Amino acid sequence: MRVVLVGAAGRMGVAIRAALQVWPQAKLVGAIDRLPSEQQGITTDLEAVLPAANVMIDFSSPQSTAKNLAAAARHGVAALVGTTGLGSEALAAVHAAAVKVPLIIAANTSLGVTLLQELVRAAAQALPADFDIEIIEGHHRHKKDAPSGTALALGRAAAAGRGQTLESTMAGDRRGESARQAGEIGFAVVRGGDIVGEHTVLFAGAGERVAISHQATDRAIFARGALQAASWLLGRAPGRYEMSEVIGLKLII
Ligand code: NAD
């Protein structure tokens, strides 16, 4: 696996470079960020390093992902995008790139969270509609987007389990005096300290509650999952794939 890493100087970039050093048969052929660093081997020109790569891993910013995906598609390089908070421009780029290369867009590359997502889908499908669904997430004080991309993905999985979309079920702003609406999916956000990532999906019924949780204590889990997904993409036909396919989860649930 020949990897180009975008966002190489960031928190995830550092974790992925560390994981790459012990990943079998993987080589970092380009480390890209906004500013060069001779000491860390980081450069700024993505187009210059893509010809040597067979997969691009992007943990940068929503503003840069659209352009990076277009460049990867032009060079026939598979893409694993971990960047969250992607807007309409990036999603259009995902659509266009998926015609040319295999790619995965994963708000959370942890294999544990991939499992959580499928468990949530199954629970939402199995439990009666009068179980209220609430998603509680916590992250470090520097995180910019809220709710987290993972919380939104969990919300989509819960809504899908009920045959709905998150757009039609996501609760609005709860400040003020309005009561909970039946069937809505609520989100609560905690930001502070160095929390790596915590997600709980609560199914609250009358007289019982089911909570499905995941706690990340080390960014290395996202890095290892990203590398597993990146290597899984190699040799696949163009198209958009899911993390659940990387671990074959859809086969068992
Ligand atoms: P960070 O701010 O520490 O790192 C981002 C890096 O990207 C920075 O070094 C920044 O300079 C670089 N960057 C931004 N725009 C760029 C551009 N146009 N060209 C080149 N480099 C650019 O953030 P982080 O904590 O490493 O997270 C990065 C992204 O990954 C965020 O969107 C975050 O939400 C997401 N994330 C995803 C997962 C997952 O499992 N998928 C896990 C953690 C974080």
Short mmCIF file of C-alpha atoms and ligand atoms in Angstrom, two decimals:
data_model
loop_
_atom_site.label_atom_id
_atom_site.label_comp_id
_atom_site.label_asym_id
_atom_site.label_seq_id
_atom_site.Cartn_x
_atom_site.Cartn_y
_atom_site.Cartn_z
CA MET A 1 0.00 0.00 0.00
CA ARG A 2 1.43 3.36 -1.07
CA VAL A 3 -0.22 6.10 0.98
CA VAL A 4 -0.58 9.84 0.48
CA LEU A 5 -1.75 11.41 3.73
CA VAL A 6 -3.52 14.80 3.72
CA GLY A 7 -3.61 16.60 7.06
CA ALA A 8 -0.29 15.00 7.99
CA ALA A 9 0.57 17.60 10.65
CA GLY A 10 -2.76 17.30 12.48
CA ARG A 11 -3.72 15.16 15.48
CA MET A 12 -4.96 12.33 13.25
CA GLY A 13 -2.13 12.85 10.79
CA VAL A 14 0.39 12.19 13.57
CA ALA A 15 -1.53 9.08 14.70
CA ILE A 16 -1.70 7.71 11.15
CA ARG A 17 2.01 8.28 10.52
CA ALA A 18 2.75 6.35 13.72
CA ALA A 19 0.42 3.49 12.74
CA LEU A 20 1.93 3.36 9.23
CA GLN A 21 5.37 2.67 10.65
CA VAL A 22 4.22 -0.73 11.92
CA TRP A 23 1.63 -1.55 9.24
CA PRO A 24 2.77 -4.46 7.10
CA GLN A 25 3.66 -3.59 3.52
CA ALA A 26 2.65 0.05 3.78
CA LYS A 27 4.70 3.04 2.72
CA LEU A 28 4.05 6.75 3.15
CA VAL A 29 4.83 8.25 -0.27
CA GLY A 30 3.50 11.74 0.48
CA ALA A 31 2.69 13.70 3.64
CA ILE A 32 0.67 16.82 2.83
CA ASP A 33 -0.45 19.74 4.95
CA ARG A 34 -1.02 23.48 4.63
CA LEU A 35 2.53 24.34 5.67
CA PRO A 36 5.67 22.39 4.75
CA SER A 37 7.92 20.88 7.42
CA GLU A 38 11.30 19.64 6.33
CA GLN A 39 11.83 17.96 9.70
CA GLN A 40 8.62 15.91 9.40
CA GLY A 41 8.87 15.35 5.63
CA ILE A 42 5.63 17.30 5.03
CA THR A 43 5.03 19.11 1.73
CA THR A 44 2.09 21.11 0.35
CA ASP A 45 1.63 19.95 -3.27
CA LEU A 46 -0.81 17.03 -3.39
CA GLU A 47 -0.72 16.73 -7.20
CA ALA A 48 3.05 16.21 -7.09
CA VAL A 49 2.86 13.13 -4.83
CA LEU A 50 -0.33 11.43 -6.10
CA PRO A 51 1.37 9.68 -9.07
CA ALA A 52 3.42 7.58 -6.60
CA ALA A 53 0.37 6.55 -4.51
CA ASN A 54 -2.38 3.97 -4.75
CA VAL A 55 -4.46 5.36 -1.87
CA MET A 56 -5.06 8.82 -0.40
CA ILE A 57 -6.01 9.17 3.26
CA ASP A 58 -7.61 12.53 4.07
CA PHE A 59 -7.99 13.79 7.64
CA SER A 60 -7.83 17.52 6.94
CA SER A 61 -10.70 20.02 6.79
CA PRO A 62 -14.08 20.01 5.01
CA GLN A 63 -12.88 22.93 2.88
CA SER A 64 -9.99 20.95 1.42
CA THR A 65 -11.58 17.52 0.96
CA ALA A 66 -13.53 18.35 -2.24
CA LYS A 67 -10.37 19.47 -4.05
CA ASN A 68 -8.35 16.53 -2.71
CA LEU A 69 -10.94 14.01 -3.89
CA ALA A 70 -11.02 15.52 -7.37
CA ALA A 71 -7.23 15.26 -7.54
CA ALA A 72 -7.23 11.64 -6.32
CA ALA A 73 -9.88 10.72 -8.92
CA ARG A 74 -7.84 12.37 -11.69
CA HIS A 75 -4.85 10.21 -10.74
CA GLY A 76 -6.91 7.02 -10.30
CA VAL A 77 -5.99 6.87 -6.60
CA ALA A 78 -8.43 5.26 -4.12
CA ALA A 79 -9.54 7.47 -1.22
CA LEU A 80 -10.31 7.02 2.46
CA VAL A 81 -11.79 10.25 3.83
CA GLY A 82 -12.01 10.60 7.60
CA THR A 83 -12.62 14.35 7.57
CA THR A 84 -15.99 15.23 9.11
CA GLY A 85 -18.40 18.12 8.63
CA LEU A 86 -18.38 17.73 4.84
CA GLY A 87 -20.67 20.24 3.10
CA SER A 88 -22.52 20.07 -0.19
CA GLU A 89 -19.41 20.86 -2.27
CA ALA A 90 -17.48 17.95 -0.73
CA LEU A 91 -20.45 15.60 -1.09
CA ALA A 92 -20.73 16.51 -4.79
CA ALA A 93 -17.00 15.75 -5.12
CA VAL A 94 -17.57 12.37 -3.42
CA HIS A 95 -20.27 11.57 -5.94
CA ALA A 96 -18.05 12.54 -8.89
CA ALA A 97 -14.95 10.74 -7.58
CA ALA A 98 -16.87 7.51 -6.87
CA VAL A 99 -17.40 7.09 -10.62
CA LYS A 100 -13.63 6.87 -11.10
CA VAL A 101 -12.10 5.36 -7.96
CA PRO A 102 -13.13 3.24 -4.96
CA LEU A 103 -13.67 5.34 -1.85
CA ILE A 104 -14.92 5.31 1.72
CA ILE A 105 -16.19 8.38 3.57
CA ALA A 106 -16.15 7.48 7.25
CA ALA A 107 -16.97 9.93 10.03
CA ASN A 108 -15.46 7.35 12.35
CA THR A 109 -12.90 4.79 11.26
CA SER A 110 -12.87 2.86 14.54
CA LEU A 111 -13.93 -0.74 14.07
CA GLY A 112 -15.77 -0.53 17.43
CA VAL A 113 -17.87 2.40 16.24
CA THR A 114 -18.55 0.59 12.97
CA LEU A 115 -20.01 -2.21 15.09
CA LEU A 116 -21.92 0.32 17.25
CA GLN A 117 -23.53 1.78 14.13
CA GLU A 118 -24.86 -1.60 13.00
CA LEU A 119 -26.07 -2.45 16.54
CA VAL A 120 -27.94 0.87 16.66
CA ARG A 121 -29.57 0.17 13.30
CA ALA A 122 -30.69 -3.26 14.54
CA ALA A 123 -31.94 -1.91 17.90
CA ALA A 124 -33.93 0.88 16.24
CA GLN A 125 -35.52 -1.67 13.95
CA ALA A 126 -36.34 -4.11 16.76
CA LEU A 127 -37.61 -1.76 19.48
CA PRO A 128 -41.11 -0.22 19.31
CA ALA A 129 -41.36 3.35 18.00
CA ASP A 130 -42.31 4.67 21.46
CA PHE A 131 -38.70 4.16 22.65
CA ASP A 132 -37.23 7.68 22.46
CA ILE A 133 -33.82 7.83 20.78
CA GLU A 134 -31.21 10.24 22.18
CA ILE A 135 -27.59 10.48 21.13
CA ILE A 136 -25.04 11.85 23.59
CA GLU A 137 -21.50 12.60 22.41
CA GLY A 138 -18.37 14.10 23.95
CA HIS A 139 -15.09 15.34 22.41
CA HIS A 140 -12.02 17.42 23.29
CA ARG A 141 -12.22 21.20 23.56
CA HIS A 142 -10.67 21.83 20.11
CA LYS A 143 -13.30 19.99 18.06
CA LYS A 144 -15.04 22.37 15.67
CA ASP A 145 -18.14 20.57 14.35
CA ALA A 146 -21.11 19.64 16.54
CA PRO A 147 -22.83 17.26 16.79
CA SER A 148 -19.89 15.09 15.76
CA GLY A 149 -19.89 13.37 12.37
CA THR A 150 -20.09 10.07 14.27
CA ALA A 151 -23.15 11.21 16.24
CA LEU A 152 -24.85 12.18 12.97
CA ALA A 153 -23.91 8.82 11.41
CA LEU A 154 -25.39 7.06 14.46
CA GLY A 155 -28.52 9.20 14.06
CA ARG A 156 -28.75 8.17 10.40
CA ALA A 157 -28.34 4.49 11.38
CA ALA A 158 -31.11 4.81 14.00
CA ALA A 159 -33.42 6.59 11.58
CA ALA A 160 -32.69 4.01 8.87
CA GLY A 161 -33.56 1.22 11.33
CA ARG A 162 -36.99 2.85 11.62
CA GLY A 163 -37.31 3.27 7.87
CA GLN A 164 -36.85 7.04 8.14
CA THR A 165 -34.24 9.66 7.38
CA LEU A 166 -32.35 11.75 9.93
CA GLU A 167 -33.40 14.91 8.09
CA SER A 168 -37.05 14.22 8.93
CA THR A 169 -36.45 13.09 12.53
CA MET A 170 -33.58 15.18 13.97
CA ALA A 171 -34.70 17.25 16.98
CA GLY A 172 -34.34 21.00 16.73
CA ASP A 173 -32.89 23.38 19.31
CA ARG A 174 -34.22 22.39 22.73
CA ARG A 175 -33.62 25.60 24.62
CA GLY A 176 -36.84 27.18 25.82
CA GLU A 177 -39.98 25.46 26.86
CA SER A 178 -41.08 23.01 24.20
CA ALA A 179 -41.50 19.32 25.18
CA ARG A 180 -39.90 16.44 23.32
CA GLN A 181 -41.69 15.58 20.07
CA ALA A 182 -42.67 11.93 19.55
CA GLY A 183 -40.38 10.11 17.13
CA GLU A 184 -37.63 12.72 17.07
CA ILE A 185 -33.95 11.82 17.48
CA GLY A 186 -32.27 14.15 19.97
CA PHE A 187 -28.59 15.12 20.23
CA ALA A 188 -26.60 16.30 23.26
CA VAL A 189 -23.04 17.57 22.90
CA VAL A 190 -20.23 17.69 25.49
CA ARG A 191 -16.95 19.53 24.69
CA GLY A 192 -14.01 19.60 27.04
CA GLY A 193 -10.46 18.69 27.95
CA ASP A 194 -8.85 15.89 25.98
CA ILE A 195 -11.85 13.58 25.46
CA VAL A 196 -10.90 11.51 22.40
CA GLY A 197 -14.50 10.56 21.53
CA GLU A 198 -17.49 9.15 23.42
CA HIS A 199 -20.86 8.19 21.96
CA THR A 200 -23.94 6.74 23.61
CA VAL A 201 -27.20 5.96 21.84
CA LEU A 202 -30.01 5.78 24.36
CA PHE A 203 -33.30 4.04 23.66
CA ALA A 204 -35.56 5.27 26.47
CA GLY A 205 -38.88 3.48 26.84
CA ALA A 206 -41.50 3.47 29.60
CA GLY A 207 -39.97 1.46 32.46
CA GLU A 208 -36.73 0.46 30.70
CA ARG A 209 -33.74 1.94 28.90
CA VAL A 210 -31.19 0.46 26.54
CA ALA A 211 -27.89 2.31 26.09
CA ILE A 212 -25.29 1.35 23.50
CA SER A 213 -21.94 3.07 24.05
CA HIS A 214 -18.45 3.40 22.70
CA GLN A 215 -15.51 5.18 24.33
CA ALA A 216 -12.35 5.93 22.43
CA THR A 217 -9.36 6.40 24.71
CA ASP A 218 -6.65 6.49 22.08
CA ARG A 219 -6.63 8.10 18.62
CA ALA A 220 -4.67 5.07 17.40
CA ILE A 221 -7.96 3.18 16.93
CA PHE A 222 -9.06 5.64 14.23
CA ALA A 223 -5.65 5.42 12.59
CA ARG A 224 -5.58 1.61 12.51
CA GLY A 225 -9.17 1.46 11.23
CA ALA A 226 -8.29 4.01 8.53
CA LEU A 227 -5.32 1.92 7.40
CA GLN A 228 -7.43 -1.25 7.40
CA ALA A 229 -10.07 0.50 5.28
CA ALA A 230 -7.44 1.98 2.95
CA SER A 231 -5.85 -1.40 2.29
CA TRP A 232 -9.32 -2.98 1.80
CA LEU A 233 -10.03 -0.43 -0.97
CA LEU A 234 -7.04 -1.47 -3.08
CA GLY A 235 -8.09 -3.35 -6.20
CA ARG A 236 -11.83 -2.64 -5.70
CA ALA A 237 -14.02 -1.38 -8.52
CA PRO A 238 -14.84 2.35 -8.50
CA GLY A 239 -17.72 3.22 -6.17
CA ARG A 240 -18.57 4.27 -2.65
CA TYR A 241 -18.12 1.65 0.07
CA GLU A 242 -18.89 1.59 3.81
CA MET A 243 -16.78 0.78 6.89
CA SER A 244 -19.22 -2.04 7.71
CA GLU A 245 -18.13 -3.74 4.48
CA VAL A 246 -14.48 -3.50 5.53
CA ILE A 247 -15.17 -5.83 8.46
CA GLY A 248 -17.90 -7.83 6.73
CA LEU A 249 -20.41 -6.82 9.39
CA LYS A 250 -23.47 -6.68 7.14
CA LEU A 251 -23.05 -10.45 6.72
CA ILE A 252 -23.67 -11.19 10.40
CA ILE A 253 -26.45 -8.78 11.34
P1 NAD B 1 -6.37 18.80 13.21
O1 NAD B 1 -6.91 20.20 13.12
O2 NAD B 1 -5.45 18.44 14.32
O3 NAD B 1 -5.66 18.39 11.83
C1 NAD B 1 -6.11 18.77 10.58
C2 NAD B 1 -4.88 19.01 9.71
O4 NAD B 1 -5.34 19.21 8.37
C3 NAD B 1 -4.10 20.26 10.14
O5 NAD B 1 -2.71 19.96 10.25
C4 NAD B 1 -4.39 21.24 9.02
O6 NAD B 1 -3.32 22.14 8.77
C5 NAD B 1 -4.59 20.28 7.84
N1 NAD B 1 -5.33 20.92 6.74
C6 NAD B 1 -6.46 21.64 6.82
N2 NAD B 1 -6.79 22.11 5.61
C7 NAD B 1 -5.84 21.67 4.75
C8 NAD B 1 -5.62 21.82 3.37
N3 NAD B 1 -6.43 22.61 2.63
N4 NAD B 1 -4.56 21.20 2.81
C9 NAD B 1 -3.71 20.47 3.57
N5 NAD B 1 -3.85 20.30 4.90
C10 NAD B 1 -4.91 20.89 5.47
O7 NAD B 1 -7.68 17.88 13.23
P2 NAD B 1 -7.79 16.32 13.57
O8 NAD B 1 -8.22 16.15 14.97
O9 NAD B 1 -6.57 15.60 13.07
O10 NAD B 1 -9.03 15.94 12.66
C11 NAD B 1 -9.01 16.12 11.25
C12 NAD B 1 -10.37 15.74 10.70
O11 NAD B 1 -10.61 14.34 10.95
C13 NAD B 1 -11.54 16.48 11.35
O12 NAD B 1 -12.53 16.69 10.37
C14 NAD B 1 -12.02 15.50 12.41
O13 NAD B 1 -13.37 15.71 12.77
C15 NAD B 1 -11.81 14.20 11.69
N6 NAD B 1 -11.66 13.00 12.53
C16 NAD B 1 -12.16 11.86 12.02
C17 NAD B 1 -11.99 10.68 12.70
C18 NAD B 1 -12.49 9.40 12.07
O14 NAD B 1 -12.44 8.35 12.69
N7 NAD B 1 -12.95 9.45 10.82
C19 NAD B 1 -11.32 10.65 13.94
C20 NAD B 1 -10.81 11.85 14.44
C21 NAD B 1 -10.98 13.02 13.72
#
